[in-house]
Short mmCIF file of C-alpha atoms and ligand atoms in Angstrom, two decimals:
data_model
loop_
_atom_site.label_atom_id
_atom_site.label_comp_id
_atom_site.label_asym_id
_atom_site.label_seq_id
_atom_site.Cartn_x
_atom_site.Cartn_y
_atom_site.Cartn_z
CA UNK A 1 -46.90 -6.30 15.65
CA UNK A 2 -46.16 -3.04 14.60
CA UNK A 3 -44.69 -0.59 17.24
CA UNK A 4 -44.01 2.58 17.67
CA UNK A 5 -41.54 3.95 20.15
CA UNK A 6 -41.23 7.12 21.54
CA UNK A 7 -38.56 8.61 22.67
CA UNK A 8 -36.54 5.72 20.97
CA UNK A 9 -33.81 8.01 20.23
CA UNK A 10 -32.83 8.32 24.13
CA UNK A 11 -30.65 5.67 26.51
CA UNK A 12 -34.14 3.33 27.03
CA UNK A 13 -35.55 4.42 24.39
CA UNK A 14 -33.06 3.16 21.88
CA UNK A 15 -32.22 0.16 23.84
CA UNK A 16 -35.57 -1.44 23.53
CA UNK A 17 -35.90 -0.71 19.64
CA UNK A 18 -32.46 -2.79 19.26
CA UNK A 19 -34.22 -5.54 21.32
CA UNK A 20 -37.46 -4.85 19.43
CA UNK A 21 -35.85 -5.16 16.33
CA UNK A 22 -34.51 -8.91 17.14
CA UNK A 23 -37.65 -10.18 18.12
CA UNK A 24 -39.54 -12.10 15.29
CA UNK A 25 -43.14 -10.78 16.12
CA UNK A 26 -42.18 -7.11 14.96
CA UNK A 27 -42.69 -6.31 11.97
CA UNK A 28 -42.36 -2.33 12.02
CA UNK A 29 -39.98 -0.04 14.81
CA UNK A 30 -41.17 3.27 14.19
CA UNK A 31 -39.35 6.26 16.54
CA UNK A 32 -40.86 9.33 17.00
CA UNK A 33 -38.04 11.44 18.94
CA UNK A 34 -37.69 15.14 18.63
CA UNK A 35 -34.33 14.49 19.52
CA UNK A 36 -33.91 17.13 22.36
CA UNK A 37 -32.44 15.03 25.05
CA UNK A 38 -31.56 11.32 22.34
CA UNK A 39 -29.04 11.35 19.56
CA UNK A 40 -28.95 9.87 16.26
CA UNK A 41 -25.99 8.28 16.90
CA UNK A 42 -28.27 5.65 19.50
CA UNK A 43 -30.00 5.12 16.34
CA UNK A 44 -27.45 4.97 13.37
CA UNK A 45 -27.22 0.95 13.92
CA UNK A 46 -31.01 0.01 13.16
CA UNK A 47 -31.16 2.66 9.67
CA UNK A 48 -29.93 -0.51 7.49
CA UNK A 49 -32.92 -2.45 8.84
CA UNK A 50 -35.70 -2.44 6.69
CA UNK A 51 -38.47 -2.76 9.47
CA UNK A 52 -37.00 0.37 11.27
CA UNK A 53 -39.18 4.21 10.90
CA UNK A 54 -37.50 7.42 11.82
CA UNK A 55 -40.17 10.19 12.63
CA UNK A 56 -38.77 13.36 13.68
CA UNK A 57 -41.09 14.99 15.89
CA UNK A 58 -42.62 16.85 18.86
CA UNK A 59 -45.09 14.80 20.81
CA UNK A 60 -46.42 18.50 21.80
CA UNK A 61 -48.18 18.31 18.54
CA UNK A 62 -51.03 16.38 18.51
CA UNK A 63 -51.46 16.61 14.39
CA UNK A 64 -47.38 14.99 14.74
CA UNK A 65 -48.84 12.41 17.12
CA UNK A 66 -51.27 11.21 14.86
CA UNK A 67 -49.06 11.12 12.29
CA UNK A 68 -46.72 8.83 14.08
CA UNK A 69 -49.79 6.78 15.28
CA UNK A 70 -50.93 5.92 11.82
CA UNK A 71 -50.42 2.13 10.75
CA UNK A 72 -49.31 1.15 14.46
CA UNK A 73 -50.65 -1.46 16.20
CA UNK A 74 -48.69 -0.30 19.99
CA UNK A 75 -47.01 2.13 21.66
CA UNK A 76 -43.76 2.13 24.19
CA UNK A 77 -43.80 5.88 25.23
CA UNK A 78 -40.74 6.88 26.24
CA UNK A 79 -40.56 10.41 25.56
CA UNK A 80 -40.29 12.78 28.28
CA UNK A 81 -38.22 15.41 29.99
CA UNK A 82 -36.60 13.69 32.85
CA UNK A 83 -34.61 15.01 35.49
CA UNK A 84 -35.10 16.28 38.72
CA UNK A 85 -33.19 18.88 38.66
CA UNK A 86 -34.62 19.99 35.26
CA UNK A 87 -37.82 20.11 36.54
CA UNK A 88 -37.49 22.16 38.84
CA UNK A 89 -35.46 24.65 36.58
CA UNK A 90 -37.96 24.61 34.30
CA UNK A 91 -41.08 23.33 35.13
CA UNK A 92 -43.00 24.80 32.32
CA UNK A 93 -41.27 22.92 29.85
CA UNK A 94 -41.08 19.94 31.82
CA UNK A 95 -45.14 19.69 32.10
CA UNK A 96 -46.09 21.02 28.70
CA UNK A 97 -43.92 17.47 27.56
CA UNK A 98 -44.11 15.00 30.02
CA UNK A 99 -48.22 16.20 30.54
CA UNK A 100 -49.36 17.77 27.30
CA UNK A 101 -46.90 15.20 25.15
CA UNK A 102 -48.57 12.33 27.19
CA UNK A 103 -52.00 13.33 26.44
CA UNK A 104 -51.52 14.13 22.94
CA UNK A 105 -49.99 10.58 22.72
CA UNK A 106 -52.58 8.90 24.66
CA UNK A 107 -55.41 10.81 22.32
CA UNK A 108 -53.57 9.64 19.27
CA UNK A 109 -53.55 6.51 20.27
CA UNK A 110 -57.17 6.21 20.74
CA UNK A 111 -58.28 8.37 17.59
CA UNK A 112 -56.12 5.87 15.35
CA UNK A 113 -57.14 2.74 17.08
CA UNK A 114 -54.20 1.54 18.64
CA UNK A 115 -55.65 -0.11 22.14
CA UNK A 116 -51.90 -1.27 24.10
CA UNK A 117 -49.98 1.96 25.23
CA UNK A 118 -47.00 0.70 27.56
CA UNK A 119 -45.91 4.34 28.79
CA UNK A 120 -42.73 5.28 31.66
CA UNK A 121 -43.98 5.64 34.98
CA UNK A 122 -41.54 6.46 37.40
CA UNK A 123 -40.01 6.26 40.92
CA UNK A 124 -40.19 9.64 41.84
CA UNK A 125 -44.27 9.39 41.76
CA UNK A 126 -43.64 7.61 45.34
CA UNK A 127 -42.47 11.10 46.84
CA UNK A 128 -42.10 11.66 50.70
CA UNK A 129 -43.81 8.38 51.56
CA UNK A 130 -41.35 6.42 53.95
CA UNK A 131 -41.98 3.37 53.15
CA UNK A 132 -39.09 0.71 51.91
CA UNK A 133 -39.78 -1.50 49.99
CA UNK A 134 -42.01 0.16 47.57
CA UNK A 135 -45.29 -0.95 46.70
CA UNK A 136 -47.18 0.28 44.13
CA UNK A 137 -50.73 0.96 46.04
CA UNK A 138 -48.78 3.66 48.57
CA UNK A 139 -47.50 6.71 47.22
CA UNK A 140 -47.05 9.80 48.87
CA UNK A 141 -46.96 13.34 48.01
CA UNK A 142 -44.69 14.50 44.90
CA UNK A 143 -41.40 16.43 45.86
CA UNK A 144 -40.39 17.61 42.30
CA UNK A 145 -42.36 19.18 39.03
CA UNK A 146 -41.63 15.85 37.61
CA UNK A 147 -42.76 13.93 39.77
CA UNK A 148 -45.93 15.25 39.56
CA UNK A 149 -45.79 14.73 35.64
CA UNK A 150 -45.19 11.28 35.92
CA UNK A 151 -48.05 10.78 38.54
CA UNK A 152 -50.51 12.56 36.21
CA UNK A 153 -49.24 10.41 33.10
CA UNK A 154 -50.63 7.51 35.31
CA UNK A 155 -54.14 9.62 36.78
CA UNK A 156 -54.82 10.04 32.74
CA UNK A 157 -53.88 6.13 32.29
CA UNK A 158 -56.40 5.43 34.71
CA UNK A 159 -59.19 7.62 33.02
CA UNK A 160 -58.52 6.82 29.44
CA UNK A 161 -58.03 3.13 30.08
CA UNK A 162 -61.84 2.85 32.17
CA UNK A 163 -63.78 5.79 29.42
CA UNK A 164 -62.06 4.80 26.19
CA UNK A 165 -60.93 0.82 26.84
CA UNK A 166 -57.52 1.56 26.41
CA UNK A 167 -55.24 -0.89 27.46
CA UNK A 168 -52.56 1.37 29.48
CA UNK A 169 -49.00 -0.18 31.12
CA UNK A 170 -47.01 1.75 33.15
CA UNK A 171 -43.76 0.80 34.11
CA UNK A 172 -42.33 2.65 37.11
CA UNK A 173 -38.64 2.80 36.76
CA UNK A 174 -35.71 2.95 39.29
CA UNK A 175 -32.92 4.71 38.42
CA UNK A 176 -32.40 2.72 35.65
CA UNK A 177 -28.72 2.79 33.81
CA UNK A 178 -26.78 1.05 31.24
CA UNK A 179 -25.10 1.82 27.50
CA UNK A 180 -26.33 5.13 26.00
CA UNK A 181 -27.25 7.10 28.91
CA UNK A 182 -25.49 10.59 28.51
CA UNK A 183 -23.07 11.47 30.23
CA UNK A 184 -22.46 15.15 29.11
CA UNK A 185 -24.58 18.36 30.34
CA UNK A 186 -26.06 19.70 33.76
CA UNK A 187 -28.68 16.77 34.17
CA UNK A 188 -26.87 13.87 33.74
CA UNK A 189 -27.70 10.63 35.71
CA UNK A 190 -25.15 9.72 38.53
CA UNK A 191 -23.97 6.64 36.98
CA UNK A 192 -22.69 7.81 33.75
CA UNK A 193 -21.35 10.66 36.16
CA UNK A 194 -19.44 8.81 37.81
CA UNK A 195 -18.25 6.32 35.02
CA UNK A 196 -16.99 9.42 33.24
CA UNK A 197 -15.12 10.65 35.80
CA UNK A 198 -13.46 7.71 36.79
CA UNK A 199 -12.71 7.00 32.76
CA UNK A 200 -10.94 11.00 33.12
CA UNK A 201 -9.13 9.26 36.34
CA UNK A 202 -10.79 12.40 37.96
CA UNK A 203 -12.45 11.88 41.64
CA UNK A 204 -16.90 12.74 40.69
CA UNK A 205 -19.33 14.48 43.24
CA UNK A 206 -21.53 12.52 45.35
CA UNK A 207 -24.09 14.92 46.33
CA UNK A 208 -24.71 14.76 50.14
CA UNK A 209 -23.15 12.16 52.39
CA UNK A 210 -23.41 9.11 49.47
CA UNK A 211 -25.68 6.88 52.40
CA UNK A 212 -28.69 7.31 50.46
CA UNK A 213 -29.63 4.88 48.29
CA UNK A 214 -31.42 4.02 44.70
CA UNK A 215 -32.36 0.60 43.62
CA UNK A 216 -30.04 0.95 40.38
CA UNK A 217 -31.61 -0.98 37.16
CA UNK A 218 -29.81 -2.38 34.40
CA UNK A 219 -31.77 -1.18 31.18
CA UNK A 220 -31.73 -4.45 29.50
CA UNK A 221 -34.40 -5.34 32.70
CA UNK A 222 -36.42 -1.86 31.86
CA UNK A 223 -36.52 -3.38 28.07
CA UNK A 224 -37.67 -6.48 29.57
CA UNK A 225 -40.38 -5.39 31.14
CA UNK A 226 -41.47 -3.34 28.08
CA UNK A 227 -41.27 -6.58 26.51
CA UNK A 228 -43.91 -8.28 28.65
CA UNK A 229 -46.04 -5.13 29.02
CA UNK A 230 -46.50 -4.91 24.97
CA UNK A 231 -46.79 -8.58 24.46
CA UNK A 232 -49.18 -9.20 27.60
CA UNK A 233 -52.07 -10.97 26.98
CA UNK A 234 -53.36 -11.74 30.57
CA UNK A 235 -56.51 -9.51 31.51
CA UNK A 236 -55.34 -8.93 35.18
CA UNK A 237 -51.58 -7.53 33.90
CA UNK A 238 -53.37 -5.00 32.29
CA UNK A 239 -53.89 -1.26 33.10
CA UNK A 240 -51.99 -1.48 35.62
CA UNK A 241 -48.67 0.24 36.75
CA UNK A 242 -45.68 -1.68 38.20
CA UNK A 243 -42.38 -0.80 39.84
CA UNK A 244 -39.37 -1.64 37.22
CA UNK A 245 -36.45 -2.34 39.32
CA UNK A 246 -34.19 -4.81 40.48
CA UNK A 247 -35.11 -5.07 44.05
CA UNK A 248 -31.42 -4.74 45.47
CA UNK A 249 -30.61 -1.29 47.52
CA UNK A 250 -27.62 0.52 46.55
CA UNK A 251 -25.80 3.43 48.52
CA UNK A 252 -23.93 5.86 46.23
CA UNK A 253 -21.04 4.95 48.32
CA UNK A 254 -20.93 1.25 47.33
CA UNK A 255 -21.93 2.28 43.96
CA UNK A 256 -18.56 4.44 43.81
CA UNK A 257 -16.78 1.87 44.98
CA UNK A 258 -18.20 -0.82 42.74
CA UNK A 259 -17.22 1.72 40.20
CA UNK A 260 -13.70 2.05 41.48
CA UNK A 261 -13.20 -1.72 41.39
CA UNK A 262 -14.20 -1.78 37.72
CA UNK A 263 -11.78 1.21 36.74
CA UNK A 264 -8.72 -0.35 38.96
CA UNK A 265 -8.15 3.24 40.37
CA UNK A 266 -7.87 4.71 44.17
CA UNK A 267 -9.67 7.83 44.56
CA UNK A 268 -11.74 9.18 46.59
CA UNK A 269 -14.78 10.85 45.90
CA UNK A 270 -15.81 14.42 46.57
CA UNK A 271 -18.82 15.22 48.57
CA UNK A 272 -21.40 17.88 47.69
CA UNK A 273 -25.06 19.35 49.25
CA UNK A 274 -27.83 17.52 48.90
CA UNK A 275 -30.13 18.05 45.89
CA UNK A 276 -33.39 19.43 46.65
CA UNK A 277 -36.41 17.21 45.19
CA UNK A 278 -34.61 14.34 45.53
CA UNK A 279 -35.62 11.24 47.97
CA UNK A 280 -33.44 9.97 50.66
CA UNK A 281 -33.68 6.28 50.17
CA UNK A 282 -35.65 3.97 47.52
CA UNK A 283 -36.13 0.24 46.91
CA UNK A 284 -38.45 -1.34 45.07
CA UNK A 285 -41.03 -4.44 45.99
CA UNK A 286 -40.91 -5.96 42.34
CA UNK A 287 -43.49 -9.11 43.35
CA UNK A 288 -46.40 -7.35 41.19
CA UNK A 289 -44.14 -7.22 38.08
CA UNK A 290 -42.97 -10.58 38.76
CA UNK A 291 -46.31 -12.33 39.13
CA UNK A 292 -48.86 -10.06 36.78
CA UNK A 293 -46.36 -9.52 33.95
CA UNK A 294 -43.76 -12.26 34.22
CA UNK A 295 -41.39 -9.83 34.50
CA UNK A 296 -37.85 -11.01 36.33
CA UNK A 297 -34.65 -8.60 36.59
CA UNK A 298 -32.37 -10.74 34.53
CA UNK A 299 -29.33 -8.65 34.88
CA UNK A 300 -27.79 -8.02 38.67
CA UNK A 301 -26.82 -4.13 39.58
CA UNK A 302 -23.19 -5.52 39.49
CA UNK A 303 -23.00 -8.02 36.33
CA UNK A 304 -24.84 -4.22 35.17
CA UNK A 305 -21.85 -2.08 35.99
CA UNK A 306 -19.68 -4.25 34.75
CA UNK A 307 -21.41 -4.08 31.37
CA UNK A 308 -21.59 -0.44 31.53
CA UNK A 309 -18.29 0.40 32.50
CA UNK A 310 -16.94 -1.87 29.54
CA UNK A 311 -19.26 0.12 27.25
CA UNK A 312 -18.18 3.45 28.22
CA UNK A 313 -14.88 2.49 28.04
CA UNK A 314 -15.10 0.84 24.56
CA UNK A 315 -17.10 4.31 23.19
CA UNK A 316 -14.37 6.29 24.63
CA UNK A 317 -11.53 4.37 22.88
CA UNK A 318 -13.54 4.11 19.17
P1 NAD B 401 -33.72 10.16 27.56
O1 NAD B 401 -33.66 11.62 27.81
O2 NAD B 401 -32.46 9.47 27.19
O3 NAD B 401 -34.85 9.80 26.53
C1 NAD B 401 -36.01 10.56 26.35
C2 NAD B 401 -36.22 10.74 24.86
O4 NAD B 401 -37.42 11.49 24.64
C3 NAD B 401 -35.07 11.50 24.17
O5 NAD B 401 -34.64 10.82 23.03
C4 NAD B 401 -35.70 12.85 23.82
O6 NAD B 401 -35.11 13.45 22.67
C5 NAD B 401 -37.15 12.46 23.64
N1 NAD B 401 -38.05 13.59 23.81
C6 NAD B 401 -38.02 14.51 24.82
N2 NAD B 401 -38.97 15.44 24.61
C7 NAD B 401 -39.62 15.10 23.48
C8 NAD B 401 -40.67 15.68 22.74
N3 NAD B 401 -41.25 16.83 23.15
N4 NAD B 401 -41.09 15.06 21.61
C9 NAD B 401 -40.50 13.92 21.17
N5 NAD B 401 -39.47 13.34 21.83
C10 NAD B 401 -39.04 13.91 22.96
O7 NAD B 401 -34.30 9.54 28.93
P2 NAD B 401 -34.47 8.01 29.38
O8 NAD B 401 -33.67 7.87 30.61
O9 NAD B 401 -34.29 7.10 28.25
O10 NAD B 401 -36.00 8.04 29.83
C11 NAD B 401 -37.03 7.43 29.07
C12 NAD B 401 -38.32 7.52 29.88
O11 NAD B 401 -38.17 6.84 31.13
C13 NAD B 401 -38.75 8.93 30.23
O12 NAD B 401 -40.16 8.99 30.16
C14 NAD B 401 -38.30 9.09 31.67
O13 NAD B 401 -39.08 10.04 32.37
C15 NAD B 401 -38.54 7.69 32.19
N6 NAD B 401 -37.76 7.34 33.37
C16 NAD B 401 -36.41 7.16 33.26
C17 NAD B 401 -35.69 6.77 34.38
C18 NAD B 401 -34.20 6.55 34.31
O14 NAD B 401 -33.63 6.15 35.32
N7 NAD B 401 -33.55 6.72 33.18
C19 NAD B 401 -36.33 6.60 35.62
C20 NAD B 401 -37.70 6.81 35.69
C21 NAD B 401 -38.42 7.15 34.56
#
C-alpha cells in the first residue's frame, strides 16, 4: 500500500507516518503538509527512510493535490486548520482549508483513482446537542466556524462516497493529545498548555471553572484507528464516520491534577472565562468503532499523560 498523508507534518499527522512507516504493508509514506501549523522537526526522523515522500504543499490547490495524489493507492487526511478559537478569529481562512482543502483532496482522490480516503472528523461536529455519551447518529447544531467545517468534510463524504464510489472514513476525534502537539502560540491545545506550564513550575489557566470535561485521547489510539480505517476490508466499516476516543470523561480539574502528580509540584491553577464556541461537557460512545472497525483505545488517558509528560520533559532537556 502506498499512502499518502496529509497533514503528516502536524502532532497526528506525524505520529501515524512513524507508525505507518513500521508496518510491513507500506511501501510508500508520502506527506503533503504546507507546514503552517506542523514542523519539520516532527518529520526529520523518517528522511533516512527510503519509503518516506516529502511534498510541500497547499491542499488549497487542487493542481498540488493531484500532484500529491499521483502513484497513491490511500489517503489519511489530516490537514486542516484546527482550533476553536482560530476559527472564530478567522473563519475565512479556516473554511477556505478545512472546506476548499477537503474538496480539492477528495476530487484528487477520485480523478487519480485512489478509492480509500480515511479523513479527520471531529468532536466539535456534535455541537449544542446534550447528549452524553456521544453517538454518532445525533448531532446537534455547530457552535464554532470549525465545527461547521468538519461537519461539511463529512456532508461531502457522504455525497462523493454514494455519486463517485469512494470509499470515505471519518474518524471523529476527542481531544486527542500526546508527543508533538505544540505547545507554543495563541491556539494551543490545553494539554500541552498545561504540561508546559507545569515543566516552567508556573501555575496554567483553566478557562472557566475546570468542571467541564473532554474525553482526552492518547494519539497512539487516533493512529490506531487510522490504522483500521485504511486497512479495512469489511463492507459495513465503510463510509462511515466514527467517534475516536477513549470513552473515559475527564474534568480539566482532574486533568491538572493528574498533571501535577506527574510533575511532583503543588500549585494551584489559575482560573479564567469561559471560551466562547466551546462545549460544556463531551464523552464519547466508542461501541461503533469498536465493533465496525475493530478499533480498541489501547492506551488509558493516564498511562497517556504519563507518556506525554515524559516526552515533554525529555524534548525540553535535549
Ligand atoms: P496540527 O495542526 O498539528 O496538524 C495539521 C497539519 O495540517 C499541520 O502540519 C499543518 O501544517 C497542515 N496544514 C494546515 N493547513 C494546510 C494546508 N492548507 N495545506 C497543507 N497542509 C496544511 O493538528 P492535529 O491536531 O494533528 O490535527 C490533525 C487533524 O485532526 C485536523 O484535521 C484536525 O482538525 C483534526 N482533529 C484534531 C483533534 C485534536 O484533538 N488534535 C480533534 C479533532 C479533530
Amino acid at each position: 500500500m502506498r499512502i499518502l498523508v496529509t497533514g503528516g507534518a502536524g502532532f497526528i499527522g506525524s505520529n501515524l507516518v512513524e507508525t505507518l512507516l513500521k508496518d510491513e504493508r507500506v511501501h510508500i509514506v508520502r506527506v503533503l503538509d504546507n507546514l503552517s501549523t506542523g514542523t519539520m522537526k516532527n518529520l526529520e526522523d523518517f528522511f533516512s527512510d527510503e519509503r518516506f515522500e516529502w511534498m510541500e504543499g497547499d491542499i488549497r490547490d487542487f493542481e498540488t493535490c493531484l500532484k500529491a495524489c499521483g502513484g497513491m493507492d490511500a489517503i489519511s487526511h489530516q490537514a486542516a486548520l484546527g482550533s476553536v478559537p482560530r476559527s472564530i478569529a478567522d473563519p475565512l481562512t479556516t473554511n477556505a482549508v478545512n472546506i476548499t482543502g477537503t474538496l480539492n483532496m477528495f476530487t484528487a482522490a477520485k480523478t487519480t483513482g485512489i478509492k480509500r480516503i480515511v479523513y479527520a472528523a471531529s468532536s466539535s461536529t456534535y455541537g449544542d446537542h446534550p447528549a452524553l455519551p456521544k453517538k454518532e447518529e445525533n448531532i446537534g447544531k455547530p457552535l464554532s466556524p470549525y465545527a461547521v467545517t468538519k461537519y461539511v468534510n463529512e456532508l461531502y463524504a457522504g455525497v462523493y462516497a454514494s455519486l463517485y464510489d469512494l470509499e470515505l472514513i471519518g474518524l471523529r476525534y476527542f481531544n486527542i493529545f500526546g508527543p508533538r502537539q505544540n505547545p507554543q502560540g495563541p491556539y494551543a491545545a490545553v494539554i500541552p498548555l498545561f504540561v508546559k506550564a507545569l515543566l516552567e513550575q508556573k501555575a496554567p489557566v483553566i478557562n472557566g471553572d475546570g468542571k467541564h470535561s473532554r474525553d482526552f485521547t492518547y494519539v497512539a489510539n487516533a493512529v490506531n484507528a487510522n490504522i483500521c480505517a485504511l486497512f479495512t476490508e469489511k463492507k459495513e466499516a465503510i463510509n462511515q464516520v466514527y467517534n475516536i476516543a477513549c470513552g473515559e470523561q475527564t474534568s480539566l480539574l482532574t486533568l491538572f491534577e493528574l498533571l501535577k502528580t506527574e510533575a511532583g509540584l503543588d500549585i494551584t491553577p489559575d482560573f479564567g472565562v469561559t471560551r466562547k464556541g466551546d462545549v460544556l461537557h463531551s464523552l464519547a460512545d466508542i461501541s461503533k468503532a469498536k465493533s465496525l472497525l475493530g478499533y480498541t483505545p489501547s492506551v488509558s488517558v493516564r498511562e497517556g499523560l504519563v507518556r506525554t509528560f515524559e516526552w515533554y520533559k525529555s524534548s525540553v532537556e535535549a
